[in-house]
Coordinates of C-alpha atoms and ligand atoms in Angstrom, one line a residue:
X1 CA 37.4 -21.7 -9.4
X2 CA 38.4 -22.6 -12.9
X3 CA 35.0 -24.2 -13.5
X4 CA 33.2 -20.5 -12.4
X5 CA 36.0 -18.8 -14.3
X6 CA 35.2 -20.7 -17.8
X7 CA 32.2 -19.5 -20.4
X8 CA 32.3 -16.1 -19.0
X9 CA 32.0 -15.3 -22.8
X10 CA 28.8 -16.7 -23.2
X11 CA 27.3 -13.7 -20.9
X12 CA 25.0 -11.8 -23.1
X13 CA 26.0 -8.7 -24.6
X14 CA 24.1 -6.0 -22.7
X15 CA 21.7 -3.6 -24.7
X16 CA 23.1 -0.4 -24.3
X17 CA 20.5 2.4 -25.9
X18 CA 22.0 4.0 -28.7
X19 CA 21.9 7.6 -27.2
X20 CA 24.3 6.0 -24.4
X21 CA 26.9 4.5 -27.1
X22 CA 30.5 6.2 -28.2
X23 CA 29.1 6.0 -31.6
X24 CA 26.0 5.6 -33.2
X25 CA 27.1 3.1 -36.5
X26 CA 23.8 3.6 -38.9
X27 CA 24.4 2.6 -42.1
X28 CA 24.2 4.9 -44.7
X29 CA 24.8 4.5 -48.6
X30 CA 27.4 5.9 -50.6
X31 CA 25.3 8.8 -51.3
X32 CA 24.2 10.1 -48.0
X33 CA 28.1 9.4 -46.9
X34 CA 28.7 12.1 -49.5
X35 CA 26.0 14.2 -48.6
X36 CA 27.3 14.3 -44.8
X37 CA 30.6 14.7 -45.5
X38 CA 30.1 18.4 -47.7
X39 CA 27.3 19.3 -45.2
X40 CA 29.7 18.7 -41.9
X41 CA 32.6 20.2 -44.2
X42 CA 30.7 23.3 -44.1
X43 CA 29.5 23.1 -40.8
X44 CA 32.6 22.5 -39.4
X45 CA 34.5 25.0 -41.5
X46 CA 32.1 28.0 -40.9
X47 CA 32.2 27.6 -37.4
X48 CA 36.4 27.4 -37.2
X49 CA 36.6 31.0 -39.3
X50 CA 34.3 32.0 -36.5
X51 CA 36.0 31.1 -33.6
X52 CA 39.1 32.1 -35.4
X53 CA 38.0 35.3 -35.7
X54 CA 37.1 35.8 -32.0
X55 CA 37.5 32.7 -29.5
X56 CA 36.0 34.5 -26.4
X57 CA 32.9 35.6 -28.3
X58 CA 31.7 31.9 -28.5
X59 CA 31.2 30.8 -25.3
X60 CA 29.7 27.2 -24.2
X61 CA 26.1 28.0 -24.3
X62 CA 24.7 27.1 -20.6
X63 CA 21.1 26.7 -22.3
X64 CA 21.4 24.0 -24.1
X65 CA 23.2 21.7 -21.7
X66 CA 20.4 19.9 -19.7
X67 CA 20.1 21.2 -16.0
X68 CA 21.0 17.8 -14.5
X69 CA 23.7 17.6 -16.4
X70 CA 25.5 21.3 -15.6
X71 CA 26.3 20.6 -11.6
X72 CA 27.6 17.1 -13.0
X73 CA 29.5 15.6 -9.9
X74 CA 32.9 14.0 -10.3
X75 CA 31.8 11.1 -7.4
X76 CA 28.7 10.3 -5.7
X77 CA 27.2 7.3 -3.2
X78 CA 23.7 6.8 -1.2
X79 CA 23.0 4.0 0.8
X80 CA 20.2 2.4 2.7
X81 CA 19.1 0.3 5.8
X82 CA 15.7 0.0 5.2
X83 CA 12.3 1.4 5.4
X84 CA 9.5 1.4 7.2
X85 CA 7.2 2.5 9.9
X86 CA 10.3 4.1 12.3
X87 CA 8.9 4.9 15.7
X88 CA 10.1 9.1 16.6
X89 CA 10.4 8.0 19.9
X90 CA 12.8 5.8 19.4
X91 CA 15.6 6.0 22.4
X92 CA 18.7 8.4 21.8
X93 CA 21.1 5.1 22.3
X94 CA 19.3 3.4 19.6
X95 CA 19.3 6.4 17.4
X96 CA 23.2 6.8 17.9
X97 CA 23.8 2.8 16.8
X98 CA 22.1 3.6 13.4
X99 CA 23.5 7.0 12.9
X100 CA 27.0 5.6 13.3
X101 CA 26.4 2.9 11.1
X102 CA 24.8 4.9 8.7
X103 CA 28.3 7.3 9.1
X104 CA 30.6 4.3 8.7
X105 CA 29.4 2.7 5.8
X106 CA 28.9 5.9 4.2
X107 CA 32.9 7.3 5.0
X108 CA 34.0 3.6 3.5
X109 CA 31.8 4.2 0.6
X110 CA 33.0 7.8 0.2
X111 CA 36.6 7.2 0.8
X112 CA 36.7 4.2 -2.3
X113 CA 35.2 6.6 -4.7
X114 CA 37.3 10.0 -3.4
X115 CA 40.5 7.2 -4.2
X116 CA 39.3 6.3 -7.8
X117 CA 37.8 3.1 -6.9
X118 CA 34.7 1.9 -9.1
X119 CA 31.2 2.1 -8.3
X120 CA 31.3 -1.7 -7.5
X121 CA 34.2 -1.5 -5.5
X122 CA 32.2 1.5 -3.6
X123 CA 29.0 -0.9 -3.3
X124 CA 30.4 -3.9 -2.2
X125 CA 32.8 -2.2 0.7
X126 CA 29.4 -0.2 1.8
X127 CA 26.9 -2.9 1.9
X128 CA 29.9 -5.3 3.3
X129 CA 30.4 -2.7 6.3
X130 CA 26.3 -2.8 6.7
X131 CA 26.0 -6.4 6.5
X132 CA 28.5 -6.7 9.5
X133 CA 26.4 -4.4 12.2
X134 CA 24.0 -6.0 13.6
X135 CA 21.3 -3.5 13.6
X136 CA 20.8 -3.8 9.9
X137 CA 18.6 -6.7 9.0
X138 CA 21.3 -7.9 6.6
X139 CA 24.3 -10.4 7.5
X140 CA 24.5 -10.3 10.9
X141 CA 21.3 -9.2 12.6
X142 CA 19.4 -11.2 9.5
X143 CA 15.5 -11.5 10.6
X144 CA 14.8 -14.8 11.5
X145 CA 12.6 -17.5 9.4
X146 CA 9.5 -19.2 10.5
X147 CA 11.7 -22.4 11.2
X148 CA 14.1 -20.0 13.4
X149 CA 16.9 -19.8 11.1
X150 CA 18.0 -16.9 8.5
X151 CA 18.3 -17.2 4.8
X152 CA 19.8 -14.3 3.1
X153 CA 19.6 -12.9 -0.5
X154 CA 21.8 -10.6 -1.8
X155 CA 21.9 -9.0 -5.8
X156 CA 24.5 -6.6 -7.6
X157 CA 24.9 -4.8 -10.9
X158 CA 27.5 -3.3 -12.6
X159 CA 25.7 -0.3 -14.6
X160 CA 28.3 -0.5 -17.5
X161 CA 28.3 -3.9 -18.6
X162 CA 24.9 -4.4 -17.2
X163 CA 26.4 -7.8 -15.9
X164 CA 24.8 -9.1 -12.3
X165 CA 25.3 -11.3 -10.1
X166 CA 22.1 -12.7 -7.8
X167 CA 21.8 -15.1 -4.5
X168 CA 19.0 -16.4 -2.5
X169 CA 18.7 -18.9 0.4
X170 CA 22.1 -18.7 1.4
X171 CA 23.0 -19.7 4.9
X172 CA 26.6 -19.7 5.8
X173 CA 28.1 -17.0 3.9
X174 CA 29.4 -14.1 6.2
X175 CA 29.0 -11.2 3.4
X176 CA 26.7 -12.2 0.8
X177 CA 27.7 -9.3 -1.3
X178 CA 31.1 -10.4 -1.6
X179 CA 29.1 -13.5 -3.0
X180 CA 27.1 -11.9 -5.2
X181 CA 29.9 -9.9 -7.1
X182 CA 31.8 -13.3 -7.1
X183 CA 28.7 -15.1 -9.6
X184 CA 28.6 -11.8 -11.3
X185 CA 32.3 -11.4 -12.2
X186 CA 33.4 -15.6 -12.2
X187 CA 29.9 -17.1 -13.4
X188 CA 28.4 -17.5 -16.5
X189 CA 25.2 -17.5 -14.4
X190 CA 23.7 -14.3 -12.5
X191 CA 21.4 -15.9 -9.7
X192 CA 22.0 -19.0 -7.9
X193 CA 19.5 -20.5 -4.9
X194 CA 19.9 -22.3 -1.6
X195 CA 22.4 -25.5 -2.4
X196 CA 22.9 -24.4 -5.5
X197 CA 24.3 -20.8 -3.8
X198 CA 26.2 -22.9 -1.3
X199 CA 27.9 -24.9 -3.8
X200 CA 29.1 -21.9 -5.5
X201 CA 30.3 -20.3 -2.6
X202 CA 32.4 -23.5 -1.5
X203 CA 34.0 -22.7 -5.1
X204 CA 35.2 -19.3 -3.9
X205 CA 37.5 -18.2 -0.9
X206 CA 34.3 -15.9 0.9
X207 CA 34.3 -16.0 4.6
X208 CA 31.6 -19.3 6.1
X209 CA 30.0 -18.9 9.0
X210 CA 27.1 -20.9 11.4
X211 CA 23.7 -20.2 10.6
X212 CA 23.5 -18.8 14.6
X213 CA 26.6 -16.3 13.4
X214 CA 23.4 -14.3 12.0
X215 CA 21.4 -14.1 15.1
X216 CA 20.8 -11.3 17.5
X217 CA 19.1 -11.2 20.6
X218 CA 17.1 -8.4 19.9
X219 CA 16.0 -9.9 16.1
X220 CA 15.1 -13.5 18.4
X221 CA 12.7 -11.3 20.6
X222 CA 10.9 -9.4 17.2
X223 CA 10.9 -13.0 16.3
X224 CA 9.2 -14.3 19.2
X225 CA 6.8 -11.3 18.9
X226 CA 6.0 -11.9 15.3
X227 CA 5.4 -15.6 16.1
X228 CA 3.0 -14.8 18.4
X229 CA 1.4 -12.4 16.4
X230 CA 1.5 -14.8 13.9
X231 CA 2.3 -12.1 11.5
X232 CA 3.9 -12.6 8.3
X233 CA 3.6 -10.0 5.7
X234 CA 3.3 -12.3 3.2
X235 CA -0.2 -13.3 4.4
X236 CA -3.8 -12.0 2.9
X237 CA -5.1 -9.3 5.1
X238 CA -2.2 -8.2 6.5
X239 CA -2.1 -4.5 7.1
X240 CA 0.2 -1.7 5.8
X241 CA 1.5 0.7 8.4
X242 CA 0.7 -1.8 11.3
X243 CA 1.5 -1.2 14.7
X244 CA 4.6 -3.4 14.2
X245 CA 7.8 -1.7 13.5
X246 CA 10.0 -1.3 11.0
X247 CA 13.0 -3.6 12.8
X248 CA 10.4 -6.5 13.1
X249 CA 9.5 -5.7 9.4
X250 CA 12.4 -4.6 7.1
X251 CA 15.8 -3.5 7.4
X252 CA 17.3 -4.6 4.7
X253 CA 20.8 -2.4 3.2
X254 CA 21.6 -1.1 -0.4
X255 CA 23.9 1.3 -2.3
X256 CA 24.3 2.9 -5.3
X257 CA 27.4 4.5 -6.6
X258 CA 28.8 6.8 -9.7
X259 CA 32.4 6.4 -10.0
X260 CA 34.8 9.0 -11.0
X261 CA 34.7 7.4 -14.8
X262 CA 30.7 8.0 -14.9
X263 CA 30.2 4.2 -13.7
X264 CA 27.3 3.2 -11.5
X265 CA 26.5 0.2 -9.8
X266 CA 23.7 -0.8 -7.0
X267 CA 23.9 -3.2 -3.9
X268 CA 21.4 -5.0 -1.9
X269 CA 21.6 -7.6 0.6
X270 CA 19.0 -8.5 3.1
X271 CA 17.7 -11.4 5.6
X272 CA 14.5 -11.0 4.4
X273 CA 11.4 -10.6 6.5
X274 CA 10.8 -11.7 9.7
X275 CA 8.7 -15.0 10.3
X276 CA 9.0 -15.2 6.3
X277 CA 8.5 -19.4 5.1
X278 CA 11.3 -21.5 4.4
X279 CA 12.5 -21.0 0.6
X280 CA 10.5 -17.3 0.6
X281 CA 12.3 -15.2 -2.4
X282 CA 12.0 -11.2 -1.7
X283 CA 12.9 -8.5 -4.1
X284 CA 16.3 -8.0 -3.2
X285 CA 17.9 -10.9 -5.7
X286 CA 15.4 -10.1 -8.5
X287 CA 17.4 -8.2 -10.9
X288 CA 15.1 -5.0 -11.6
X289 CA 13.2 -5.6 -8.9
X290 CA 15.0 -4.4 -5.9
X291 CA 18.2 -4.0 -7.7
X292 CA 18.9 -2.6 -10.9
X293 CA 21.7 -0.4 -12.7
X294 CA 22.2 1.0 -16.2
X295 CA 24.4 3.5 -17.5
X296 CA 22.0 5.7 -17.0
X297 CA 20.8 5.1 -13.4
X298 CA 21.4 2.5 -10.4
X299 CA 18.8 1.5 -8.3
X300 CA 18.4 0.2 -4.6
X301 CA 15.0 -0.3 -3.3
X302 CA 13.6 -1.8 0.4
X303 CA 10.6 -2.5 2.0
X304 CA 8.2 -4.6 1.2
X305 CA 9.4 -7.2 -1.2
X306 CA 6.5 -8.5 -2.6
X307 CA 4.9 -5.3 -4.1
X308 CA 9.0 -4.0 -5.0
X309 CA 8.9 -7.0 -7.1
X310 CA 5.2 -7.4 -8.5
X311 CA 6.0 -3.6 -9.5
X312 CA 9.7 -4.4 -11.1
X313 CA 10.1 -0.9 -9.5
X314 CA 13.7 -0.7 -9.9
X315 CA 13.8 -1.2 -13.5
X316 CA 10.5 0.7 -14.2
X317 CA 12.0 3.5 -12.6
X318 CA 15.1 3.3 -14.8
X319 CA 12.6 2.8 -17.3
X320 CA 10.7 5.7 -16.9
X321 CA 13.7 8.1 -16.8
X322 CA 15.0 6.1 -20.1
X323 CA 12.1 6.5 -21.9
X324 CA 9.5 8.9 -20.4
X325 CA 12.7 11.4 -19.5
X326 CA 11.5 12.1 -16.3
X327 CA 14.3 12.6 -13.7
X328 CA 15.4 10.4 -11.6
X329 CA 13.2 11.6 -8.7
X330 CA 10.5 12.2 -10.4
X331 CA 10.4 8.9 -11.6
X332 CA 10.9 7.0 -7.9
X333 CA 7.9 9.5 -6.6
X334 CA 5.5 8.4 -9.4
X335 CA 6.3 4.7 -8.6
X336 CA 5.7 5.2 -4.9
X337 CA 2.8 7.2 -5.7
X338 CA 1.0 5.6 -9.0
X339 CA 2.2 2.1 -8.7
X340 CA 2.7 1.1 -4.9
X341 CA 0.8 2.0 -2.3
X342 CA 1.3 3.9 1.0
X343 CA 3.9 2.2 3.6
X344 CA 5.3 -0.1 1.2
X345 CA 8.8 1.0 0.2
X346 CA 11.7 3.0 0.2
X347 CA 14.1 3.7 -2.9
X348 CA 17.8 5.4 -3.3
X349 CA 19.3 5.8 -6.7
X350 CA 22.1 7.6 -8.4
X351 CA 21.9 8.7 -12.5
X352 CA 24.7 9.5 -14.4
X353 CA 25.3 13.2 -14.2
X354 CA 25.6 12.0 -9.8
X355 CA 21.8 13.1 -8.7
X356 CA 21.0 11.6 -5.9
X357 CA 17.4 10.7 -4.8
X358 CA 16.5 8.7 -1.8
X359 CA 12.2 8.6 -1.6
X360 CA 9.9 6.7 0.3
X361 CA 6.7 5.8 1.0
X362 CA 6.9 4.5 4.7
X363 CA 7.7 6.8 7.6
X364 CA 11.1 6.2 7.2
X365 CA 13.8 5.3 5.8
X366 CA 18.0 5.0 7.1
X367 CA 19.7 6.6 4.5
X368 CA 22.8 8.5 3.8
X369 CA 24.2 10.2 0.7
X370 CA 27.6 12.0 0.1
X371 CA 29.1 13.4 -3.3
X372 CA 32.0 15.5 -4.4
X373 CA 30.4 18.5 -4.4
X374 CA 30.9 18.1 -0.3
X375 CA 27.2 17.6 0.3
X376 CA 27.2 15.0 3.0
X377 CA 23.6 14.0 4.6
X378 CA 22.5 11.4 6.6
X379 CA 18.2 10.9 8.0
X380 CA 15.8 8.2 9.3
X381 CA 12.5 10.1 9.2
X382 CA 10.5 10.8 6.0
X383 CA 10.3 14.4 6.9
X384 CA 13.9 15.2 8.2
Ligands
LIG401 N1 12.6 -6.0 0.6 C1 13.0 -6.9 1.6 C2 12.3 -8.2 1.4 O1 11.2 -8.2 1.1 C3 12.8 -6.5 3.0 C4 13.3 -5.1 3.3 O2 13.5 -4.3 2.5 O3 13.7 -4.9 4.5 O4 12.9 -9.3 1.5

């Protein structure tokens, strides 16, 4: 551990825009320090001899605080289990298994940021509570590899320092989440691969488990399909919106989380796709790709990995709010819409002020969201 713990200093220093900052240090010269100081001096003075005069006639004015940030929420958490093409006749039994994990992750999510926990904390307990059903393709119930075994990725970020921490390949860790905030609060490094990941994790006290720990039954018979299928999605010609479905597609699981201090933070962890080849990387542990948090937003994406990643959607979308000040749904609709194409992905973010958005382009997506102002939802279908 000591050797993780050492040259955390050596992390960069995040960028953090200026408009984000406590201060805003320009340098100015001696004469425009004067200049400021009589102007504020009078600014400041003519508006106490107001207020003086009559406190209630100066009220905050409503029309100059930006709309998104006037129903400001004091806590707020979405999480996802994947999207895709989600059959409506999918069996009431099978329905209630994702509803109550959707429910469960979402009240350990909720109940870590209603106790002043941090977005991270939320993250990690919410993804760490998805990663252990076994419906979720993530943990246990990973989709299996072409070689019949499971490699997971998992990715986090911590919206405030902008500091993450990124695995791929892994095959014996229980809760690769729990990993993935280990390299990004012990490491000088943010993504580690395959031995490399192992090697790391035999540093740290996480839970190991057998590669078979990750099976299913149900995820060896969608592997057996897609075998003979031969489908992979990473193949030429293969089709969006197939007749396959989403569990022999996606599934992977994400949150994103604004803390009662205005922190966010975003989650993914995933088994990949099913039938995917041995070392395949997805989106999930690209940092801005299918994770991704600022200050300003936090980002969670699913689907198909390598269009989330060709697209750096998660960071273009923070991007576009950033610097084309759309909102934060408007921005995820015009990457589903102008940048990827239909059936390809799924997205649930949080901003600053606690907006929630959760879009997709697929049929479907599992999702959930909850925030202080009580609001509590949780859908599968695109038009729910
Ligand atoms: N995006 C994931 C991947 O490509 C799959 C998913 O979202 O389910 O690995």
């Amino acid at each position: 551990m000591d050797m993780i713990k050492q040259n955390r200093s050596n992390k960069m220093i995040p960028h953090i825009p200026a408009k984000y900052r406590a201060g805003n240090p320009h340098s100015h010269s001696k004469r425009s320090n004067w200049f400021s100081f009589v102007v504020i001096t009078l600014i400041v003075g003519g508006w106490l001899s107001i207020t003086a005069c009559n406190p209630e006639d100066v009220p905050l004015s409503e029309e100059n605080v930006p709309a998104t940030q006037l129903d400001q929420k004091e806590w707020a958490i979405a999480l996802h289990g994947g999207a895709g093409t989600i059959s409506p006749d999918m069996d009431e039994e099978r329905k209630q298994l994702y509803y109550d994990g959707l429910t469960d992750a979402l009240t350990i999510g909720q109940l870590v940021l209603e106790e002043g926990g941090t977005a991270v904390e939320a993250v990690v307990a919410t993804v760490q509570s998805l990663e252990n059903n076994p419906v979720f393709n993530a943990g246990r119930g990973s989709v299996f590899t072409r070689e019949g075994k499971h490699e997971l990725d998992a990715a986090i970020m911590d919206g405030r320092t902008m500091e993450a921490g990124a695995l791929t390949g892994l095959t014996t860790v229980r809760n690769p989440i729990i990993l993935a905030r280990k390299v990004m609060e012990s490491s000088p490094h943010i993504f580690f691969s395959g031995l490399g990941a192992e090697e790391f994790a035999d540093q740290t006290d996480v839970e190991r488990v057998e590669n078979d720990y990750f099976s299913t039954d149900e995820r060896r018979e969608q592997f057996q399909r897609a075998q003979d299928r031969s489908s992979t999605l990473i193949e030429p010609g293969w089709q969006r919106d197939n007749d396959l479905d989403l569990n022999l597609k996606y599934g992977t699981v994400g949150a994103v989380a604004r803390d009662r201090e205005g922190n966010l933070a975003a989650g993914t962890s995933t088994g990949g796709m099913t039938n995917k080849q041995f070392g395949r990387v997805g989106d999930v542990p690209i940092i801005g790709g299918g994770t991704f948090a600022n200050q300003m937003v936090a980002i969670s994406a699913t689907g198909w990995g390598e269009k989330i990643m060709q697209q750096v959607s998660a960071n273009t979308i923070a991007n576009l709010m950033e610097f084309g000040n759309h909102s934060l749904e408007d921005a995820m609709v015009i990457m589903l819409n102008e940048r990827l194409e239909p059936g390809d992905a799924g997205f649930i973010g949080v901003d600053q002020f606690g907006n929630i958005s959760m879009q997709m382009n697929t049929r479907g997506m599992y999702r959930a969201s909850a925030s202080s102002d009580g609001e509590r939802v949780i859908l599968i279908w695109e038009d729910e």
